[in-house]
Amino acid sequence: MTEATSTSPTRRDGDDDSRLAAVRDAAAEHAPKHRRLLRSARDGRVLSALMLPGLLAWPGSGYGVITTTGRKTGKARRKCIRVIRRGNKAYIVSLRPPALAMVRPSAVAAWVWNIRSNPNVTLRIRGGTFAGLARELTDQVELAEARAAFCEEVNLSDYAECALHLRGLPTRAKIEELHRYWFDTGIPLVVDLVD
């Protein structure tokens, strides 16, 4: 994950400061529950590269590949992501692991910077490959819809994911808690799919 800091233009500075403090506090609370799976940005890139061929061939329920346009290079950039589709909307979250969120709660992944630069994306999910327009969620109603969709859906592969991220045996409750943590500390986005 390439990290950088950014202040969203739609938030006031006080709101942004309180959000960053909430992200930092949530990360500190959840850190003891998490395994330190990824130790560097390079580890994340390696994991995504290993998952990429499988997800391109057969994206499992709840997962997919987003293709963005590099903001500096103009080249196609692919990233494996958790994605939940509801009709013509696909909800995704740019994650901030606890170790990163405690020290850099405003860190932004490279693929999110790419979306900010050019919101036209391609999403490979179960059911096909779709073009879409990605955007960060700021509206409270849309955020509530996205949180419900992203946090409440539990797929079979989420149990393996939970075992990799959290200590102990995976349960539905732990998976939902992990998804809530990701949503509340990450950057929620929606891709409006084009038919």
JSON list of C-alpha atoms in Angstrom, two decimals:
[
{"chain": "A", "resi": 1, "resn": "MET", "atom": "CA", "xyz": [0.00, 0.00, 0.00]},
{"chain": "A", "resi": 2, "resn": "THR", "atom": "CA", "xyz": [1.40, 3.36, -0.90]},
{"chain": "A", "resi": 3, "resn": "GLU", "atom": "CA", "xyz": [0.70, 5.72, 1.91]},
{"chain": "A", "resi": 4, "resn": "ALA", "atom": "CA", "xyz": [0.04, 9.41, 1.87]},
{"chain": "A", "resi": 5, "resn": "THR", "atom": "CA", "xyz": [-2.08, 11.80, 3.82]},
{"chain": "A", "resi": 6, "resn": "SER", "atom": "CA", "xyz": [-5.02, 13.68, 2.53]},
{"chain": "A", "resi": 7, "resn": "THR", "atom": "CA", "xyz": [-7.83, 15.83, 3.83]},
{"chain": "A", "resi": 8, "resn": "SER", "atom": "CA", "xyz": [-11.11, 15.32, 2.06]},
{"chain": "A", "resi": 9, "resn": "PRO", "atom": "CA", "xyz": [-12.45, 18.61, 0.70]},
{"chain": "A", "resi": 10, "resn": "THR", "atom": "CA", "xyz": [-15.97, 17.77, 1.87]},
{"chain": "A", "resi": 11, "resn": "ARG", "atom": "CA", "xyz": [-15.01, 17.62, 5.57]},
{"chain": "A", "resi": 12, "resn": "ARG", "atom": "CA", "xyz": [-14.24, 20.50, 7.89]},
{"chain": "A", "resi": 13, "resn": "ASP", "atom": "CA", "xyz": [-10.88, 20.33, 9.68]},
{"chain": "A", "resi": 14, "resn": "GLY", "atom": "CA", "xyz": [-12.51, 19.63, 13.07]},
{"chain": "A", "resi": 15, "resn": "ASP", "atom": "CA", "xyz": [-14.53, 16.77, 11.58]},
{"chain": "A", "resi": 16, "resn": "ASP", "atom": "CA", "xyz": [-11.41, 15.36, 9.94]},
{"chain": "A", "resi": 17, "resn": "ASP", "atom": "CA", "xyz": [-9.41, 15.58, 13.19]},
{"chain": "A", "resi": 18, "resn": "SER", "atom": "CA", "xyz": [-12.14, 13.77, 15.13]},
{"chain": "A", "resi": 19, "resn": "ARG", "atom": "CA", "xyz": [-12.38, 11.09, 12.40]},
{"chain": "A", "resi": 20, "resn": "LEU", "atom": "CA", "xyz": [-8.61, 10.50, 12.50]},
{"chain": "A", "resi": 21, "resn": "ALA", "atom": "CA", "xyz": [-8.72, 10.26, 16.30]},
{"chain": "A", "resi": 22, "resn": "ALA", "atom": "CA", "xyz": [-11.57, 7.73, 16.06]},
{"chain": "A", "resi": 23, "resn": "VAL", "atom": "CA", "xyz": [-9.61, 5.67, 13.51]},
{"chain": "A", "resi": 24, "resn": "ARG", "atom": "CA", "xyz": [-6.53, 5.73, 15.76]},
{"chain": "A", "resi": 25, "resn": "ASP", "atom": "CA", "xyz": [-8.59, 4.72, 18.84]},
{"chain": "A", "resi": 26, "resn": "ALA", "atom": "CA", "xyz": [-10.37, 1.88, 17.00]},
{"chain": "A", "resi": 27, "resn": "ALA", "atom": "CA", "xyz": [-7.04, 0.59, 15.71]},
{"chain": "A", "resi": 28, "resn": "ALA", "atom": "CA", "xyz": [-5.53, 0.64, 19.20]},
{"chain": "A", "resi": 29, "resn": "GLU", "atom": "CA", "xyz": [-8.56, -1.26, 20.53]},
{"chain": "A", "resi": 30, "resn": "HIS", "atom": "CA", "xyz": [-8.48, -3.89, 17.77]},
{"chain": "A", "resi": 31, "resn": "ALA", "atom": "CA", "xyz": [-4.70, -4.32, 17.44]},
{"chain": "A", "resi": 32, "resn": "PRO", "atom": "CA", "xyz": [-4.42, -7.05, 20.13]},
{"chain": "A", "resi": 33, "resn": "LYS", "atom": "CA", "xyz": [-7.08, -9.11, 18.32]},
{"chain": "A", "resi": 34, "resn": "HIS", "atom": "CA", "xyz": [-5.30, -8.98, 14.95]},
{"chain": "A", "resi": 35, "resn": "ARG", "atom": "CA", "xyz": [-2.45, -11.05, 13.64]},
{"chain": "A", "resi": 36, "resn": "ARG", "atom": "CA", "xyz": [0.28, -9.07, 11.96]},
{"chain": "A", "resi": 37, "resn": "LEU", "atom": "CA", "xyz": [-0.24, -10.68, 8.54]},
{"chain": "A", "resi": 38, "resn": "LEU", "atom": "CA", "xyz": [1.30, -7.92, 6.44]},
{"chain": "A", "resi": 39, "resn": "ARG", "atom": "CA", "xyz": [4.40, -6.21, 7.73]},
{"chain": "A", "resi": 40, "resn": "SER", "atom": "CA", "xyz": [5.02, -3.78, 4.88]},
{"chain": "A", "resi": 41, "resn": "ALA", "atom": "CA", "xyz": [3.46, -2.25, 1.78]},
{"chain": "A", "resi": 42, "resn": "ARG", "atom": "CA", "xyz": [5.50, -4.75, -0.23]},
{"chain": "A", "resi": 43, "resn": "ASP", "atom": "CA", "xyz": [3.82, -7.66, 1.60]},
{"chain": "A", "resi": 44, "resn": "GLY", "atom": "CA", "xyz": [0.42, -6.33, 0.54]},
{"chain": "A", "resi": 45, "resn": "ARG", "atom": "CA", "xyz": [1.50, -6.07, -3.08]},
{"chain": "A", "resi": 46, "resn": "VAL", "atom": "CA", "xyz": [2.90, -9.62, -3.00]},
{"chain": "A", "resi": 47, "resn": "LEU", "atom": "CA", "xyz": [-0.30, -11.02, -1.45]},
{"chain": "A", "resi": 48, "resn": "SER", "atom": "CA", "xyz": [-2.45, -9.23, -4.03]},
{"chain": "A", "resi": 49, "resn": "ALA", "atom": "CA", "xyz": [-0.22, -10.50, -6.87]},
{"chain": "A", "resi": 50, "resn": "LEU", "atom": "CA", "xyz": [-0.56, -14.07, -5.59]},
{"chain": "A", "resi": 51, "resn": "MET", "atom": "CA", "xyz": [-4.36, -13.80, -5.38]},
{"chain": "A", "resi": 52, "resn": "LEU", "atom": "CA", "xyz": [-4.79, -12.00, -8.70]},
{"chain": "A", "resi": 53, "resn": "PRO", "atom": "CA", "xyz": [-4.75, -14.97, -11.17]},
{"chain": "A", "resi": 54, "resn": "GLY", "atom": "CA", "xyz": [-7.34, -16.90, -9.16]},
{"chain": "A", "resi": 55, "resn": "LEU", "atom": "CA", "xyz": [-9.68, -13.94, -8.75]},
{"chain": "A", "resi": 56, "resn": "LEU", "atom": "CA", "xyz": [-9.40, -13.01, -12.42]},
{"chain": "A", "resi": 57, "resn": "ALA", "atom": "CA", "xyz": [-10.27, -16.57, -13.46]},
{"chain": "A", "resi": 58, "resn": "TRP", "atom": "CA", "xyz": [-13.00, -17.14, -10.88]},
{"chain": "A", "resi": 59, "resn": "PRO", "atom": "CA", "xyz": [-13.90, -14.34, -8.51]},
{"chain": "A", "resi": 60, "resn": "GLY", "atom": "CA", "xyz": [-15.45, -15.87, -5.44]},
{"chain": "A", "resi": 61, "resn": "SER", "atom": "CA", "xyz": [-18.53, -14.46, -3.81]},
{"chain": "A", "resi": 62, "resn": "GLY", "atom": "CA", "xyz": [-17.64, -11.22, -2.08]},
{"chain": "A", "resi": 63, "resn": "TYR", "atom": "CA", "xyz": [-14.29, -10.72, -3.83]},
{"chain": "A", "resi": 64, "resn": "GLY", "atom": "CA", "xyz": [-13.02, -9.29, -7.06]},
{"chain": "A", "resi": 65, "resn": "VAL", "atom": "CA", "xyz": [-10.41, -7.29, -8.89]},
{"chain": "A", "resi": 66, "resn": "ILE", "atom": "CA", "xyz": [-10.60, -3.55, -9.47]},
{"chain": "A", "resi": 67, "resn": "THR", "atom": "CA", "xyz": [-8.67, -2.04, -12.35]},
{"chain": "A", "resi": 68, "resn": "THR", "atom": "CA", "xyz": [-7.79, 1.63, -12.05]},
{"chain": "A", "resi": 69, "resn": "THR", "atom": "CA", "xyz": [-5.71, 3.92, -14.25]},
{"chain": "A", "resi": 70, "resn": "GLY", "atom": "CA", "xyz": [-2.38, 4.92, -12.72]},
{"chain": "A", "resi": 71, "resn": "ARG", "atom": "CA", "xyz": [-2.46, 8.62, -11.94]},
{"chain": "A", "resi": 72, "resn": "LYS", "atom": "CA", "xyz": [1.20, 9.09, -12.93]},
{"chain": "A", "resi": 73, "resn": "THR", "atom": "CA", "xyz": [1.79, 6.35, -15.50]},
{"chain": "A", "resi": 74, "resn": "GLY", "atom": "CA", "xyz": [-1.60, 6.06, -17.17]},
{"chain": "A", "resi": 75, "resn": "LYS", "atom": "CA", "xyz": [-1.20, 2.26, -17.04]},
{"chain": "A", "resi": 76, "resn": "ALA", "atom": "CA", "xyz": [-3.89, -0.17, -15.88]},
{"chain": "A", "resi": 77, "resn": "ARG", "atom": "CA", "xyz": [-3.41, -1.10, -12.20]},
{"chain": "A", "resi": 78, "resn": "ARG", "atom": "CA", "xyz": [-5.20, -4.12, -10.71]},
{"chain": "A", "resi": 79, "resn": "LYS", "atom": "CA", "xyz": [-5.93, -4.76, -7.05]},
{"chain": "A", "resi": 80, "resn": "CYS", "atom": "CA", "xyz": [-7.68, -7.66, -5.32]},
{"chain": "A", "resi": 81, "resn": "ILE", "atom": "CA", "xyz": [-10.47, -6.39, -3.09]},
{"chain": "A", "resi": 82, "resn": "ARG", "atom": "CA", "xyz": [-13.48, -7.44, -1.04]},
{"chain": "A", "resi": 83, "resn": "VAL", "atom": "CA", "xyz": [-16.53, -6.19, -2.92]},
{"chain": "A", "resi": 84, "resn": "ILE", "atom": "CA", "xyz": [-20.23, -6.49, -2.14]},
{"chain": "A", "resi": 85, "resn": "ARG", "atom": "CA", "xyz": [-22.67, -5.88, -4.98]},
{"chain": "A", "resi": 86, "resn": "ARG", "atom": "CA", "xyz": [-26.18, -4.58, -4.45]},
{"chain": "A", "resi": 87, "resn": "GLY", "atom": "CA", "xyz": [-27.96, -4.02, -7.76]},
{"chain": "A", "resi": 88, "resn": "ASN", "atom": "CA", "xyz": [-25.95, -1.52, -9.81]},
{"chain": "A", "resi": 89, "resn": "LYS", "atom": "CA", "xyz": [-23.73, -0.55, -6.88]},
{"chain": "A", "resi": 90, "resn": "ALA", "atom": "CA", "xyz": [-20.61, -2.33, -5.69]},
{"chain": "A", "resi": 91, "resn": "TYR", "atom": "CA", "xyz": [-19.27, -1.41, -2.25]},
{"chain": "A", "resi": 92, "resn": "ILE", "atom": "CA", "xyz": [-15.56, -1.60, -1.47]},
{"chain": "A", "resi": 93, "resn": "VAL", "atom": "CA", "xyz": [-13.33, -0.36, 1.33]},
{"chain": "A", "resi": 94, "resn": "SER", "atom": "CA", "xyz": [-9.68, 0.62, 1.27]},
{"chain": "A", "resi": 95, "resn": "LEU", "atom": "CA", "xyz": [-8.35, -1.04, 4.42]},
{"chain": "A", "resi": 96, "resn": "ARG", "atom": "CA", "xyz": [-6.06, 0.38, 7.06]},
{"chain": "A", "resi": 97, "resn": "PRO", "atom": "CA", "xyz": [-4.54, -2.41, 9.16]},
{"chain": "A", "resi": 98, "resn": "PRO", "atom": "CA", "xyz": [-4.33, -1.60, 12.91]},
{"chain": "A", "resi": 99, "resn": "ALA", "atom": "CA", "xyz": [-0.53, -1.20, 12.92]},
{"chain": "A", "resi": 100, "resn": "LEU", "atom": "CA", "xyz": [-0.79, 1.39, 10.13]},
{"chain": "A", "resi": 101, "resn": "ALA", "atom": "CA", "xyz": [-3.95, 3.10, 11.41]},
{"chain": "A", "resi": 102, "resn": "MET", "atom": "CA", "xyz": [-2.39, 3.76, 14.83]},
{"chain": "A", "resi": 103, "resn": "VAL", "atom": "CA", "xyz": [0.53, 5.72, 13.37]},
{"chain": "A", "resi": 104, "resn": "ARG", "atom": "CA", "xyz": [-0.94, 6.97, 10.05]},
{"chain": "A", "resi": 105, "resn": "PRO", "atom": "CA", "xyz": [-4.75, 7.09, 10.37]},
{"chain": "A", "resi": 106, "resn": "SER", "atom": "CA", "xyz": [-4.98, 9.19, 7.20]},
{"chain": "A", "resi": 107, "resn": "ALA", "atom": "CA", "xyz": [-2.96, 6.79, 5.00]},
{"chain": "A", "resi": 108, "resn": "VAL", "atom": "CA", "xyz": [-4.37, 6.35, 1.50]},
{"chain": "A", "resi": 109, "resn": "ALA", "atom": "CA", "xyz": [-3.69, 3.38, -0.78]},
{"chain": "A", "resi": 110, "resn": "ALA", "atom": "CA", "xyz": [-2.32, 4.02, -4.27]},
{"chain": "A", "resi": 111, "resn": "TRP", "atom": "CA", "xyz": [-5.43, 2.58, -5.92]},
{"chain": "A", "resi": 112, "resn": "VAL", "atom": "CA", "xyz": [-7.59, 5.13, -4.06]},
{"chain": "A", "resi": 113, "resn": "TRP", "atom": "CA", "xyz": [-5.34, 7.95, -5.27]},
{"chain": "A", "resi": 114, "resn": "ASN", "atom": "CA", "xyz": [-5.82, 6.55, -8.78]},
{"chain": "A", "resi": 115, "resn": "ILE", "atom": "CA", "xyz": [-9.61, 6.66, -8.34]},
{"chain": "A", "resi": 116, "resn": "ARG", "atom": "CA", "xyz": [-9.40, 10.24, -7.07]},
{"chain": "A", "resi": 117, "resn": "SER", "atom": "CA", "xyz": [-7.48, 11.12, -10.21]},
{"chain": "A", "resi": 118, "resn": "ASN", "atom": "CA", "xyz": [-9.65, 9.12, -12.64]},
{"chain": "A", "resi": 119, "resn": "PRO", "atom": "CA", "xyz": [-12.87, 7.53, -11.27]},
{"chain": "A", "resi": 120, "resn": "ASN", "atom": "CA", "xyz": [-13.43, 5.30, -14.33]},
{"chain": "A", "resi": 121, "resn": "VAL", "atom": "CA", "xyz": [-12.73, 1.72, -13.23]},
{"chain": "A", "resi": 122, "resn": "THR", "atom": "CA", "xyz": [-13.32, -1.85, -14.31]},
{"chain": "A", "resi": 123, "resn": "LEU", "atom": "CA", "xyz": [-14.55, -4.36, -11.75]},
{"chain": "A", "resi": 124, "resn": "ARG", "atom": "CA", "xyz": [-14.16, -8.13, -12.21]},
{"chain": "A", "resi": 125, "resn": "ILE", "atom": "CA", "xyz": [-16.63, -9.82, -9.89]},
{"chain": "A", "resi": 126, "resn": "ARG", "atom": "CA", "xyz": [-18.82, -12.88, -9.89]},
{"chain": "A", "resi": 127, "resn": "GLY", "atom": "CA", "xyz": [-21.16, -12.41, -12.83]},
{"chain": "A", "resi": 128, "resn": "GLY", "atom": "CA", "xyz": [-18.66, -10.75, -15.17]},
{"chain": "A", "resi": 129, "resn": "THR", "atom": "CA", "xyz": [-16.54, -7.72, -15.75]},
{"chain": "A", "resi": 130, "resn": "PHE", "atom": "CA", "xyz": [-18.21, -4.35, -15.40]},
{"chain": "A", "resi": 131, "resn": "ALA", "atom": "CA", "xyz": [-17.21, -0.78, -16.15]},
{"chain": "A", "resi": 132, "resn": "GLY", "atom": "CA", "xyz": [-18.11, 1.74, -13.51]},
{"chain": "A", "resi": 133, "resn": "LEU", "atom": "CA", "xyz": [-17.56, 5.08, -11.90]},
{"chain": "A", "resi": 134, "resn": "ALA", "atom": "CA", "xyz": [-15.98, 4.90, -8.43]},
{"chain": "A", "resi": 135, "resn": "ARG", "atom": "CA", "xyz": [-16.35, 7.51, -5.74]},
{"chain": "A", "resi": 136, "resn": "GLU", "atom": "CA", "xyz": [-15.73, 7.90, -2.04]},
{"chain": "A", "resi": 137, "resn": "LEU", "atom": "CA", "xyz": [-18.81, 7.86, 0.13]},
{"chain": "A", "resi": 138, "resn": "THR", "atom": "CA", "xyz": [-19.57, 10.94, 2.22]},
{"chain": "A", "resi": 139, "resn": "ASP", "atom": "CA", "xyz": [-23.39, 11.06, 2.30]},
{"chain": "A", "resi": 140, "resn": "GLN", "atom": "CA", "xyz": [-24.65, 9.63, 5.60]},
{"chain": "A", "resi": 141, "resn": "VAL", "atom": "CA", "xyz": [-27.53, 7.70, 4.00]},
{"chain": "A", "resi": 142, "resn": "GLU", "atom": "CA", "xyz": [-25.22, 6.09, 1.43]},
{"chain": "A", "resi": 143, "resn": "LEU", "atom": "CA", "xyz": [-22.66, 5.34, 4.14]},
{"chain": "A", "resi": 144, "resn": "ALA", "atom": "CA", "xyz": [-25.32, 3.55, 6.20]},
{"chain": "A", "resi": 145, "resn": "GLU", "atom": "CA", "xyz": [-26.43, 1.48, 3.19]},
{"chain": "A", "resi": 146, "resn": "ALA", "atom": "CA", "xyz": [-22.82, 0.63, 2.34]},
{"chain": "A", "resi": 147, "resn": "ARG", "atom": "CA", "xyz": [-21.98, -0.30, 5.95]},
{"chain": "A", "resi": 148, "resn": "ALA", "atom": "CA", "xyz": [-24.97, -2.61, 6.18]},
{"chain": "A", "resi": 149, "resn": "ALA", "atom": "CA", "xyz": [-24.11, -4.31, 2.89]},
{"chain": "A", "resi": 150, "resn": "PHE", "atom": "CA", "xyz": [-20.37, -4.59, 3.56]},
{"chain": "A", "resi": 151, "resn": "CYS", "atom": "CA", "xyz": [-20.53, -5.65, 7.20]},
{"chain": "A", "resi": 152, "resn": "GLU", "atom": "CA", "xyz": [-23.50, -8.00, 7.28]},
{"chain": "A", "resi": 153, "resn": "GLU", "atom": "CA", "xyz": [-22.69, -10.20, 4.29]},
{"chain": "A", "resi": 154, "resn": "VAL", "atom": "CA", "xyz": [-20.64, -13.25, 5.28]},
{"chain": "A", "resi": 155, "resn": "ASN", "atom": "CA", "xyz": [-19.40, -15.70, 2.65]},
{"chain": "A", "resi": 156, "resn": "LEU", "atom": "CA", "xyz": [-17.67, -19.04, 3.10]},
{"chain": "A", "resi": 157, "resn": "SER", "atom": "CA", "xyz": [-14.29, -17.57, 2.13]},
{"chain": "A", "resi": 158, "resn": "ASP", "atom": "CA", "xyz": [-14.69, -14.94, 4.88]},
{"chain": "A", "resi": 159, "resn": "TYR", "atom": "CA", "xyz": [-14.02, -17.68, 7.45]},
{"chain": "A", "resi": 160, "resn": "ALA", "atom": "CA", "xyz": [-10.56, -18.31, 5.98]},
{"chain": "A", "resi": 161, "resn": "GLU", "atom": "CA", "xyz": [-9.95, -14.57, 5.76]},
{"chain": "A", "resi": 162, "resn": "CYS", "atom": "CA", "xyz": [-10.94, -14.16, 9.40]},
{"chain": "A", "resi": 163, "resn": "ALA", "atom": "CA", "xyz": [-8.56, -16.96, 10.43]},
{"chain": "A", "resi": 164, "resn": "LEU", "atom": "CA", "xyz": [-5.72, -15.08, 8.69]},
{"chain": "A", "resi": 165, "resn": "HIS", "atom": "CA", "xyz": [-6.53, -11.73, 10.29]},
{"chain": "A", "resi": 166, "resn": "LEU", "atom": "CA", "xyz": [-7.87, -12.49, 13.77]},
{"chain": "A", "resi": 167, "resn": "ARG", "atom": "CA", "xyz": [-6.65, -14.72, 16.55]},
{"chain": "A", "resi": 168, "resn": "GLY", "atom": "CA", "xyz": [-8.76, -17.76, 17.49]},
{"chain": "A", "resi": 169, "resn": "LEU", "atom": "CA", "xyz": [-11.38, -19.72, 15.58]},
{"chain": "A", "resi": 170, "resn": "PRO", "atom": "CA", "xyz": [-13.44, -17.74, 13.07]},
{"chain": "A", "resi": 171, "resn": "THR", "atom": "CA", "xyz": [-17.11, -17.23, 13.83]},
{"chain": "A", "resi": 172, "resn": "ARG", "atom": "CA", "xyz": [-19.81, -15.24, 12.07]},
{"chain": "A", "resi": 173, "resn": "ALA", "atom": "CA", "xyz": [-19.75, -12.67, 14.89]},
{"chain": "A", "resi": 174, "resn": "LYS", "atom": "CA", "xyz": [-15.97, -12.24, 14.59]},
{"chain": "A", "resi": 175, "resn": "ILE", "atom": "CA", "xyz": [-16.22, -11.87, 10.81]},
{"chain": "A", "resi": 176, "resn": "GLU", "atom": "CA", "xyz": [-18.91, -9.20, 11.13]},
{"chain": "A", "resi": 177, "resn": "GLU", "atom": "CA", "xyz": [-16.79, -7.40, 13.77]},
{"chain": "A", "resi": 178, "resn": "LEU", "atom": "CA", "xyz": [-13.76, -7.52, 11.45]},
{"chain": "A", "resi": 179, "resn": "HIS", "atom": "CA", "xyz": [-15.81, -6.12, 8.57]},
{"chain": "A", "resi": 180, "resn": "ARG", "atom": "CA", "xyz": [-17.17, -3.33, 10.81]},
{"chain": "A", "resi": 181, "resn": "TYR", "atom": "CA", "xyz": [-13.61, -2.47, 11.87]},
{"chain": "A", "resi": 182, "resn": "TRP", "atom": "CA", "xyz": [-12.50, -2.32, 8.24]},
{"chain": "A", "resi": 183, "resn": "PHE", "atom": "CA", "xyz": [-15.44, -0.15, 7.23]},
{"chain": "A", "resi": 184, "resn": "ASP", "atom": "CA", "xyz": [-15.16, 2.23, 10.18]},
{"chain": "A", "resi": 185, "resn": "THR", "atom": "CA", "xyz": [-11.41, 2.75, 9.88]},
{"chain": "A", "resi": 186, "resn": "GLY", "atom": "CA", "xyz": [-11.02, 2.45, 6.11]},
{"chain": "A", "resi": 187, "resn": "ILE", "atom": "CA", "xyz": [-12.09, 4.52, 3.14]},
{"chain": "A", "resi": 188, "resn": "PRO", "atom": "CA", "xyz": [-15.54, 3.37, 1.93]},
{"chain": "A", "resi": 189, "resn": "LEU", "atom": "CA", "xyz": [-16.18, 3.66, -1.79]},
{"chain": "A", "resi": 190, "resn": "VAL", "atom": "CA", "xyz": [-18.94, 2.75, -4.18]},
{"chain": "A", "resi": 191, "resn": "VAL", "atom": "CA", "xyz": [-18.65, 1.80, -7.83]},
{"chain": "A", "resi": 192, "resn": "ASP", "atom": "CA", "xyz": [-21.73, 2.78, -9.80]},
{"chain": "A", "resi": 193, "resn": "LEU", "atom": "CA", "xyz": [-21.82, 0.01, -12.40]},
{"chain": "A", "resi": 194, "resn": "VAL", "atom": "CA", "xyz": [-22.62, 0.76, -16.02]},
{"chain": "A", "resi": 195, "resn": "ASP", "atom": "CA", "xyz": [-24.99, -1.73, -17.71]}
]
